[in-house]
Each structure stands twice: as structure tokens, then as C-alpha cells.
mmCIF file of C-alpha atoms in Angstrom:
data_model
loop_
_atom_site.group_PDB
_atom_site.id
_atom_site.type_symbol
_atom_site.label_atom_id
_atom_site.label_comp_id
_atom_site.label_asym_id
_atom_site.label_seq_id
_atom_site.Cartn_x
_atom_site.Cartn_y
_atom_site.Cartn_z
ATOM 1 C CA UNK A 19 248.492 -12.160 -90.911
ATOM 2 C CA UNK A 20 248.300 -11.298 -87.212
ATOM 3 C CA UNK A 21 246.396 -8.189 -86.142
ATOM 4 C CA UNK A 22 249.406 -6.084 -85.135
ATOM 5 C CA UNK A 23 251.136 -6.695 -88.445
ATOM 6 C CA UNK A 24 247.911 -5.785 -90.247
ATOM 7 C CA UNK A 25 247.606 -2.527 -88.286
ATOM 8 C CA UNK A 26 251.149 -1.616 -89.260
ATOM 9 C CA UNK A 27 250.414 -2.462 -92.878
ATOM 10 C CA UNK A 28 247.367 -0.185 -92.808
ATOM 11 C CA UNK A 29 249.540 2.752 -91.712
ATOM 12 C CA UNK A 30 252.214 2.054 -94.300
ATOM 13 C CA UNK A 31 249.822 1.574 -97.192
ATOM 14 C CA UNK A 32 247.687 4.575 -96.228
ATOM 15 C CA UNK A 33 250.751 6.782 -96.535
ATOM 16 C CA UNK A 34 251.735 5.167 -99.834
ATOM 17 C CA UNK A 35 248.312 5.018 -101.487
ATOM 18 C CA UNK A 36 246.238 7.932 -100.177
ATOM 19 C CA UNK A 37 246.795 11.486 -101.431
ATOM 20 C CA UNK A 38 247.417 14.136 -98.790
ATOM 21 C CA UNK A 39 244.463 16.395 -97.891
ATOM 22 C CA UNK A 40 246.430 19.309 -99.343
ATOM 23 C CA UNK A 41 247.203 17.443 -102.555
ATOM 24 C CA UNK A 42 243.648 16.225 -103.111
ATOM 25 C CA UNK A 43 242.188 19.692 -102.461
ATOM 26 C CA UNK A 44 244.632 21.339 -104.833
ATOM 27 C CA UNK A 45 243.910 18.717 -107.498
ATOM 28 C CA UNK A 46 240.169 19.383 -107.329
ATOM 29 C CA UNK A 47 240.760 23.137 -107.139
ATOM 30 C CA UNK A 48 242.456 22.905 -110.533
ATOM 31 C CA UNK A 49 239.924 20.434 -111.968
ATOM 32 C CA UNK A 50 237.180 22.943 -111.182
ATOM 33 C CA UNK A 51 239.261 25.672 -112.871
ATOM 34 C CA UNK A 52 239.248 27.866 -109.777
ATOM 35 C CA UNK A 53 242.954 28.488 -110.349
ATOM 36 C CA UNK A 54 241.972 30.373 -113.511
ATOM 37 C CA UNK A 55 239.514 32.748 -111.812
ATOM 38 C CA UNK A 56 240.207 36.366 -110.888
ATOM 39 C CA UNK A 57 240.127 38.127 -107.540
ATOM 40 C CA UNK A 58 236.572 39.377 -107.902
ATOM 41 C CA UNK A 59 235.296 35.847 -108.488
ATOM 42 C CA UNK A 60 236.754 34.688 -105.167
ATOM 43 C CA UNK A 61 235.444 37.718 -103.287
ATOM 44 C CA UNK A 62 231.923 37.183 -104.621
ATOM 45 C CA UNK A 63 231.728 33.383 -104.715
ATOM 46 C CA UNK A 64 233.741 32.141 -101.739
ATOM 47 C CA UNK A 65 230.832 30.132 -100.314
ATOM 48 C CA UNK A 66 230.260 28.407 -103.651
ATOM 49 C CA UNK A 67 233.980 27.627 -103.973
ATOM 50 C CA UNK A 68 234.110 26.163 -100.490
ATOM 51 C CA UNK A 69 231.092 23.922 -100.970
ATOM 52 C CA UNK A 70 232.175 22.822 -104.444
ATOM 53 C CA UNK A 71 235.623 21.856 -103.216
ATOM 54 C CA UNK A 72 234.269 19.956 -100.221
ATOM 55 C CA UNK A 73 231.859 18.034 -102.460
ATOM 56 C CA UNK A 74 234.559 17.241 -105.011
ATOM 57 C CA UNK A 75 236.996 16.186 -102.312
ATOM 58 C CA UNK A 76 234.427 13.882 -100.748
ATOM 59 C CA UNK A 77 233.518 12.231 -104.052
ATOM 60 C CA UNK A 78 237.177 11.739 -104.954
ATOM 61 C CA UNK A 79 238.070 10.474 -101.501
ATOM 62 C CA UNK A 80 235.308 7.853 -101.391
ATOM 63 C CA UNK A 81 236.596 6.276 -104.612
ATOM 64 C CA UNK A 82 240.179 6.284 -103.356
ATOM 65 C CA UNK A 83 239.208 4.913 -99.947
ATOM 66 C CA UNK A 84 237.188 2.119 -101.556
ATOM 67 C CA UNK A 85 240.198 1.002 -103.588
ATOM 68 C CA UNK A 86 242.429 1.253 -100.524
ATOM 69 C CA UNK A 87 240.066 -0.841 -98.394
ATOM 70 C CA UNK A 88 239.739 -3.447 -101.141
ATOM 71 C CA UNK A 89 243.512 -3.730 -101.346
ATOM 72 C CA UNK A 90 243.823 -4.140 -97.576
ATOM 73 C CA UNK A 91 241.145 -6.833 -97.431
ATOM 74 C CA UNK A 92 242.672 -8.675 -100.381
ATOM 75 C CA UNK A 93 245.976 -8.793 -98.509
ATOM 76 C CA UNK A 94 244.267 -11.076 -95.955
ATOM 77 C CA UNK A 95 242.715 -13.563 -98.345
ATOM 78 C CA UNK A 96 244.109 -17.069 -98.623
ATOM 79 C CA UNK A 97 243.010 -18.091 -102.113
ATOM 80 C CA UNK A 98 243.661 -21.750 -101.418
ATOM 81 C CA UNK A 99 241.290 -21.651 -98.452
ATOM 82 C CA UNK A 100 238.380 -20.305 -100.486
ATOM 83 C CA UNK A 101 239.032 -21.933 -103.866
ATOM 84 C CA UNK A 102 236.268 -24.471 -103.418
ATOM 85 C CA UNK A 103 233.820 -22.146 -101.632
ATOM 86 C CA UNK A 104 230.851 -20.311 -103.112
ATOM 87 C CA UNK A 105 230.833 -16.525 -103.051
ATOM 88 C CA UNK A 106 228.507 -16.540 -100.055
ATOM 89 C CA UNK A 107 230.610 -19.040 -98.142
ATOM 90 C CA UNK A 108 233.785 -17.125 -99.021
ATOM 91 C CA UNK A 109 232.318 -14.017 -97.443
ATOM 92 C CA UNK A 110 231.315 -15.962 -94.327
ATOM 93 C CA UNK A 111 234.820 -17.449 -94.110
ATOM 94 C CA UNK A 112 236.392 -14.009 -94.362
ATOM 95 C CA UNK A 113 234.135 -12.385 -91.757
ATOM 96 C CA UNK A 114 234.612 -15.232 -89.289
ATOM 97 C CA UNK A 115 238.363 -15.381 -89.864
ATOM 98 C CA UNK A 116 239.184 -11.677 -89.595
ATOM 99 C CA UNK A 117 236.719 -9.811 -87.320
ATOM 100 C CA UNK A 118 239.533 -7.893 -85.572
ATOM 101 C CA UNK A 119 241.136 -6.968 -88.889
ATOM 102 C CA UNK A 120 237.845 -5.692 -90.304
ATOM 103 C CA UNK A 121 237.300 -3.588 -87.192
ATOM 104 C CA UNK A 122 240.879 -2.255 -87.285
ATOM 105 C CA UNK A 123 240.543 -1.083 -90.881
ATOM 106 C CA UNK A 124 237.112 0.444 -90.232
ATOM 107 C CA UNK A 125 238.447 2.325 -87.210
ATOM 108 C CA UNK A 126 241.505 3.512 -89.123
ATOM 109 C CA UNK A 127 239.305 4.785 -91.964
ATOM 110 C CA UNK A 128 237.081 6.685 -89.536
ATOM 111 C CA UNK A 129 240.032 8.316 -87.803
ATOM 112 C CA UNK A 130 241.599 9.186 -91.139
ATOM 113 C CA UNK A 131 238.391 10.841 -92.345
ATOM 114 C CA UNK A 132 238.208 13.023 -89.245
ATOM 115 C CA UNK A 133 241.815 14.082 -89.545
ATOM 116 C CA UNK A 134 241.554 14.778 -93.273
ATOM 117 C CA UNK A 135 238.354 16.818 -92.952
ATOM 118 C CA UNK A 136 240.038 19.463 -90.819
ATOM 119 C CA UNK A 137 243.159 19.662 -92.964
ATOM 120 C CA UNK A 138 241.163 19.873 -96.193
ATOM 121 C CA UNK A 139 238.999 22.625 -94.697
ATOM 122 C CA UNK A 140 242.085 24.652 -93.755
ATOM 123 C CA UNK A 141 243.506 24.216 -97.260
ATOM 124 C CA UNK A 142 240.260 25.379 -98.865
ATOM 125 C CA UNK A 143 240.261 28.544 -96.747
ATOM 126 C CA UNK A 144 243.891 29.246 -97.620
ATOM 127 C CA UNK A 145 243.194 28.861 -101.351
ATOM 128 C CA UNK A 146 240.196 31.194 -101.099
ATOM 129 C CA UNK A 147 242.310 33.814 -99.304
ATOM 130 C CA UNK A 148 244.948 33.494 -102.004
ATOM 131 C CA UNK A 149 242.398 33.788 -104.782
ATOM 132 C CA UNK A 150 240.962 36.904 -103.142
ATOM 133 C CA UNK A 151 244.521 38.292 -102.991
ATOM 134 C CA UNK A 152 244.337 38.825 -99.239
ATOM 135 C CA UNK A 153 247.664 38.955 -97.366
ATOM 136 C CA UNK A 154 248.035 36.248 -94.715
ATOM 137 C CA UNK A 155 250.437 33.750 -93.210
ATOM 138 C CA UNK A 156 249.561 30.203 -92.250
ATOM 139 C CA UNK A 157 250.471 28.602 -88.954
ATOM 140 C CA UNK A 158 252.702 26.186 -90.829
ATOM 141 C CA UNK A 159 254.652 28.914 -92.606
ATOM 142 C CA UNK A 160 255.404 31.073 -89.565
ATOM 143 C CA UNK A 161 256.698 28.446 -87.133
ATOM 144 C CA UNK A 162 256.578 28.599 -83.357
ATOM 145 C CA UNK A 163 257.017 31.476 -80.951
ATOM 146 C CA UNK A 164 254.667 33.956 -82.624
ATOM 147 C CA UNK A 165 251.644 33.536 -80.384
ATOM 148 C CA UNK A 166 251.518 34.115 -76.645
ATOM 149 C CA UNK A 167 250.493 30.600 -75.598
ATOM 150 C CA UNK A 168 250.616 27.093 -77.017
ATOM 151 C CA UNK A 169 246.818 26.896 -76.778
ATOM 152 C CA UNK A 170 246.372 30.005 -78.889
ATOM 153 C CA UNK A 171 248.850 28.648 -81.421
ATOM 154 C CA UNK A 172 246.722 25.491 -81.733
ATOM 155 C CA UNK A 173 243.613 27.565 -82.453
ATOM 156 C CA UNK A 174 245.049 29.933 -85.036
ATOM 157 C CA UNK A 175 245.373 28.653 -88.601
ATOM 158 C CA UNK A 176 246.054 31.977 -90.326
ATOM 159 C CA UNK A 177 246.911 35.545 -89.391
ATOM 160 C CA UNK A 178 246.250 38.504 -91.684
ATOM 161 C CA UNK A 179 248.084 40.413 -92.979
ATOM 162 C CA UNK A 180 250.846 38.281 -91.441
ATOM 163 C CA UNK A 181 252.926 37.114 -88.498
ATOM 164 C CA UNK A 182 255.314 40.050 -88.785
ATOM 165 C CA UNK A 183 252.425 42.483 -88.521
ATOM 166 C CA UNK A 184 250.998 40.549 -85.577
ATOM 167 C CA UNK A 185 254.240 41.064 -83.685
ATOM 168 C CA UNK A 186 254.271 44.759 -84.628
ATOM 169 C CA UNK A 187 250.661 45.761 -83.947
ATOM 170 C CA UNK A 188 248.205 43.106 -82.792
ATOM 171 C CA UNK A 189 245.267 45.516 -82.782
ATOM 172 C CA UNK A 190 245.408 45.847 -86.543
ATOM 173 C CA UNK A 191 245.723 42.180 -87.407
ATOM 174 C CA UNK A 192 243.126 39.422 -87.683
ATOM 175 C CA UNK A 193 243.372 35.830 -86.498
ATOM 176 C CA UNK A 194 241.565 33.078 -88.405
ATOM 177 C CA UNK A 195 240.632 29.668 -87.015
ATOM 178 C CA UNK A 196 239.105 26.876 -89.098
ATOM 179 C CA UNK A 197 236.862 24.309 -87.397
ATOM 180 C CA UNK A 198 234.393 22.242 -89.407
ATOM 181 C CA UNK A 199 232.445 21.722 -86.178
ATOM 182 C CA UNK A 200 232.722 23.401 -82.774
ATOM 183 C CA UNK A 201 233.939 21.028 -80.104
ATOM 184 C CA UNK A 202 236.201 23.314 -78.072
ATOM 185 C CA UNK A 203 235.172 24.687 -74.708
ATOM 186 C CA UNK A 204 234.783 28.260 -75.856
ATOM 187 C CA UNK A 205 235.199 29.856 -72.440
ATOM 188 C CA UNK A 206 238.782 28.644 -72.535
ATOM 189 C CA UNK A 207 239.159 30.014 -76.037
ATOM 190 C CA UNK A 208 237.941 33.352 -74.766
ATOM 191 C CA UNK A 209 240.493 33.226 -71.985
ATOM 192 C CA UNK A 210 243.234 32.643 -74.536
ATOM 193 C CA UNK A 211 242.009 35.530 -76.668
ATOM 194 C CA UNK A 212 242.016 37.878 -73.680
ATOM 195 C CA UNK A 213 245.736 37.279 -73.224
ATOM 196 C CA UNK A 214 246.419 38.902 -76.574
ATOM 197 C CA UNK A 215 245.639 42.383 -77.802
ATOM 198 C CA UNK A 216 244.287 41.084 -81.077
ATOM 199 C CA UNK A 217 241.051 42.820 -81.960
ATOM 200 C CA UNK A 218 239.228 39.648 -82.919
ATOM 201 C CA UNK A 219 239.377 36.135 -84.270
ATOM 202 C CA UNK A 220 237.373 34.888 -87.230
ATOM 203 C CA UNK A 221 236.101 31.387 -86.543
ATOM 204 C CA UNK A 222 235.280 29.767 -89.894
ATOM 205 C CA UNK A 223 233.001 26.775 -89.456
ATOM 206 C CA UNK A 224 230.372 24.666 -91.202
ATOM 207 C CA UNK A 225 228.608 23.701 -87.969
ATOM 208 C CA UNK A 226 224.845 23.853 -88.495
ATOM 209 C CA UNK A 227 223.764 23.488 -84.870
ATOM 210 C CA UNK A 228 225.510 26.144 -82.805
ATOM 211 C CA UNK A 229 223.305 27.058 -79.856
ATOM 212 C CA UNK A 230 222.273 30.625 -79.107
ATOM 213 C CA UNK A 231 224.197 30.518 -75.831
ATOM 214 C CA UNK A 232 227.365 29.388 -77.587
ATOM 215 C CA UNK A 233 226.986 32.100 -80.212
ATOM 216 C CA UNK A 234 226.639 34.753 -77.498
ATOM 217 C CA UNK A 235 229.596 33.370 -75.544
ATOM 218 C CA UNK A 236 231.815 33.304 -78.618
ATOM 219 C CA UNK A 237 230.812 36.817 -79.619
ATOM 220 C CA UNK A 238 231.452 38.144 -76.103
ATOM 221 C CA UNK A 239 235.056 36.989 -76.460
ATOM 222 C CA UNK A 240 235.631 38.931 -79.694
ATOM 223 C CA UNK A 241 235.343 35.828 -81.832
ATOM 224 C CA UNK A 242 233.324 36.227 -85.028
ATOM 225 C CA UNK A 243 231.618 33.123 -86.415
ATOM 226 C CA UNK A 244 231.943 32.822 -90.193
ATOM 227 C CA UNK A 245 230.206 30.304 -92.430
ATOM 228 C CA UNK A 246 228.931 29.842 -95.974
ATOM 229 C CA UNK A 247 225.989 31.834 -97.247
ATOM 230 C CA UNK A 248 223.851 28.687 -97.522
ATOM 231 C CA UNK A 249 224.583 27.576 -93.929
ATOM 232 C CA UNK A 250 223.821 31.055 -92.636
ATOM 233 C CA UNK A 251 220.598 31.419 -94.617
ATOM 234 C CA UNK A 252 219.353 27.942 -93.719
ATOM 235 C CA UNK A 253 220.404 27.662 -90.071
ATOM 236 C CA UNK A 254 221.040 31.194 -88.775
ATOM 237 C CA UNK A 255 218.862 33.521 -90.898
ATOM 238 C CA UNK A 256 218.272 36.044 -88.099
ATOM 239 C CA UNK A 257 221.628 35.747 -86.328
ATOM 240 C CA UNK A 258 223.535 39.022 -86.584
ATOM 241 C CA UNK A 259 226.621 37.610 -84.875
ATOM 242 C CA UNK A 260 227.316 35.214 -87.752
ATOM 243 C CA UNK A 261 228.729 36.469 -91.040
ATOM 244 C CA UNK A 262 229.331 34.931 -94.449
ATOM 245 C CA UNK A 263 232.749 34.081 -95.821
ATOM 246 C CA UNK A 264 232.258 36.794 -98.417
ATOM 247 C CA UNK A 265 231.750 39.388 -95.673
ATOM 248 C CA UNK A 266 234.893 38.214 -93.890
ATOM 249 C CA UNK A 267 236.940 38.589 -97.071
ATOM 250 C CA UNK A 268 235.710 42.144 -97.561
ATOM 251 C CA UNK A 269 236.603 43.016 -93.969
ATOM 252 C CA UNK A 270 240.076 41.536 -94.345
ATOM 253 C CA UNK A 271 240.563 43.520 -97.548
ATOM 254 C CA UNK A 272 239.616 46.740 -95.795
ATOM 255 C CA UNK A 273 241.797 46.037 -92.764
ATOM 256 C CA UNK A 274 244.866 45.332 -94.889
ATOM 257 C CA UNK A 275 244.755 48.914 -96.185
ATOM 258 C CA UNK A 276 245.785 50.117 -92.709
ATOM 259 C CA UNK A 277 249.234 48.705 -93.358
ATOM 260 C CA UNK A 278 249.911 50.651 -96.537
ATOM 261 C CA UNK A 279 252.682 53.257 -96.590
ATOM 262 C CA UNK A 280 253.289 53.541 -92.880
ATOM 263 C CA UNK A 281 254.056 51.052 -90.180
ATOM 264 C CA UNK A 282 257.125 49.189 -91.427
ATOM 265 C CA UNK A 283 260.658 50.005 -90.384
ATOM 266 C CA UNK A 284 263.422 49.412 -92.915
ATOM 267 C CA UNK A 285 264.343 46.177 -91.135
ATOM 268 C CA UNK A 286 260.709 45.015 -91.121
ATOM 269 C CA UNK A 287 260.387 45.760 -94.849
ATOM 270 C CA UNK A 288 263.426 43.624 -95.594
ATOM 271 C CA UNK A 289 262.066 40.803 -93.445
ATOM 272 C CA UNK A 290 258.695 40.924 -95.184
ATOM 273 C CA UNK A 291 260.198 40.989 -98.666
ATOM 274 C CA UNK A 292 262.538 38.095 -97.871
ATOM 275 C CA UNK A 293 259.658 36.049 -96.487
ATOM 276 C CA UNK A 294 257.440 36.630 -99.544
ATOM 277 C CA UNK A 295 260.294 35.846 -101.922
ATOM 278 C CA UNK A 296 261.030 32.648 -100.045
ATOM 279 C CA UNK A 297 257.390 31.530 -100.121
ATOM 280 C CA UNK A 298 257.191 32.299 -103.844
ATOM 281 C CA UNK A 299 260.403 30.473 -104.690
ATOM 282 C CA UNK A 300 259.565 27.425 -102.567
ATOM 283 C CA UNK A 301 256.251 26.778 -104.284
ATOM 284 C CA UNK A 302 255.969 24.647 -107.415
ATOM 285 C CA UNK A 303 252.254 25.426 -107.869
ATOM 286 C CA UNK A 304 251.684 28.237 -110.408
ATOM 287 C CA UNK A 305 248.580 29.570 -108.623
ATOM 288 C CA UNK A 306 250.394 29.800 -105.283
ATOM 289 C CA UNK A 307 253.606 31.117 -106.805
ATOM 290 C CA UNK A 308 251.618 33.873 -108.540
ATOM 291 C CA UNK A 309 249.840 34.757 -105.291
ATOM 292 C CA UNK A 310 253.142 35.421 -103.515
ATOM 293 C CA UNK A 311 254.458 37.332 -106.506
ATOM 294 C CA UNK A 312 251.335 39.520 -106.407
ATOM 295 C CA UNK A 313 251.757 40.075 -102.667
ATOM 296 C CA UNK A 314 255.410 40.943 -103.148
ATOM 297 C CA UNK A 315 254.697 43.493 -105.870
ATOM 298 C CA UNK A 316 251.832 45.008 -103.878
ATOM 299 C CA UNK A 317 253.941 45.299 -100.734
ATOM 300 C CA UNK A 318 256.845 46.938 -102.572
ATOM 301 C CA UNK A 319 254.557 49.399 -104.369
ATOM 302 C CA UNK A 320 252.777 50.367 -101.136
ATOM 303 C CA UNK A 321 255.913 50.707 -99.054
#
């Protein structure tokens, strides 16, 4: 099999054989019985949930990736060519015959891991927000045109209490960005933030080596770094500008109260109700469906 055909086969089989980051995270979320926990559990144990899910995802993924890689390598083997070879000689034959193919699969696996890590991290945060019964919209659910610039849209993964509220009163909404590690040039991020009137952005990360200068720069641009309790205690024990996920959830809870009983016009209420009903009806996952039903009932009772 020539190298280009093999590269194409890798793409096709990866789609067919590998679970999506969302699907794998949701599967482990249910295996760990987090879908059966109440709101208080999520508010008090968000860091534990995040770390448990990341560990479970990684363990599951390694097994799946191993099977996938084995399948791809087996697709290259000519059994007639190695039938009379010892195991050691068969390995030598394979390595000498397919160095480009081995490299191509290794590179594809590395790129896939990087891509999956970010998407799984975003999914974990969304599930935690749902479990904590915090109102929010994801970037994927609100479409384009909400944020002022394309760069800001790339940074924002969630907005609380929602996109409608962001358009109505940016000062009383919160933006959430999920980055496992910090690679962006944060001065540019600050410039993007200054173009909005949003009060702040929560930057949820697991980066364990953020410099003091970067922390100060991020904070100066109204961006709040959020991480797990263990990362904060181990790597930033005396850093006041970094908060735990649990603290972020409590702040989001408090901020959502501002929207009770007041700010919505009749047209905005209808838009919000229609959106929540649509999200509820489109989901086939009981945990997610129940979240939107809870949000719908809470919104109607408060407004």
C-alpha cells in the first residue's frame, strides 16, 4: 500500500473506529455515576469530577488507540512475505518496509490526541456546569454573530447565563474559555476582551507552569484563571489571582440571580423559552435533557 493511500485509510478508519471526544467523555461520565449525582455534589466536588473524567478518558482512549494502531499496522502486512520468517525477522521486515507508514500513523495519533484533549476538556466543563445547574450556552449551540470579533468567538467556549443575555447586558454575563494549557499570546486576548463590555472571562486551565508575569498580564485584562483545587494547591498555593473550579461555580450561581424577575422583555422571554425547549427536545441523553428541563422550569418560575 503506497503512503498516500495509507494516510487516507488512517483518516477513514479513525472516523469509523474511534469514539468522538464528546461520546467518550459522556460514556465515562455515566460509568462513574456522575449523572446520578445532585447539584450540591457538583458544586462541592467539581475538581474531583474533572480529574476523574480526564483519568478515565485517558485510560479508555489508550486501549482504543492501541487496537486502532494494531488494525492499521495489520493492514500493511503481507502474510506470504513473512510466513517463513521468525518473529524477530518479521519485525525487522516490517520496520524496513514501512518506515514512512509507521511515521504517518504516529504523527496522526499525536495530532489526534492534541485535538481530542481540548474537546474532551470542554465537554467535561459543560457537564460540570450542567450538573451544578448553572445556566449557560455553548459556542456550538449559539452559532455565529454573537461575539464582536472572530478572535473572541474562537476564545469563548461558554457564556453564562446565555447568549441572549450577553446581547442584552454584557456587564452581567460571564465568558468561559477552556484551555488545557496556555499557548495564546495573552496581550492579544486582552485586546479582544477590551473590545467588549463583558465584566470578565473565566479561563479554565490545567496548566501547571504559568509564570507570574503571565498571571499578572491575564489578570490585568479582566481574565480570571481557574483550575482544579489540586493544581492550585500544588502549583499556585499563594496566588490570589487563581481560583478553583468550585469557586467559579459559586460565582456563576450568584451572578445568575441578577437575571431573575427583571431584565427580559416579552419577546426575549419567548426567545429564551423556545431555545431551552429546543435544546431539551434535541437531546437524547437523559442527564442533558433533564438539565434543560430544569433550566426551563426555573426560567419560567423566575420570570
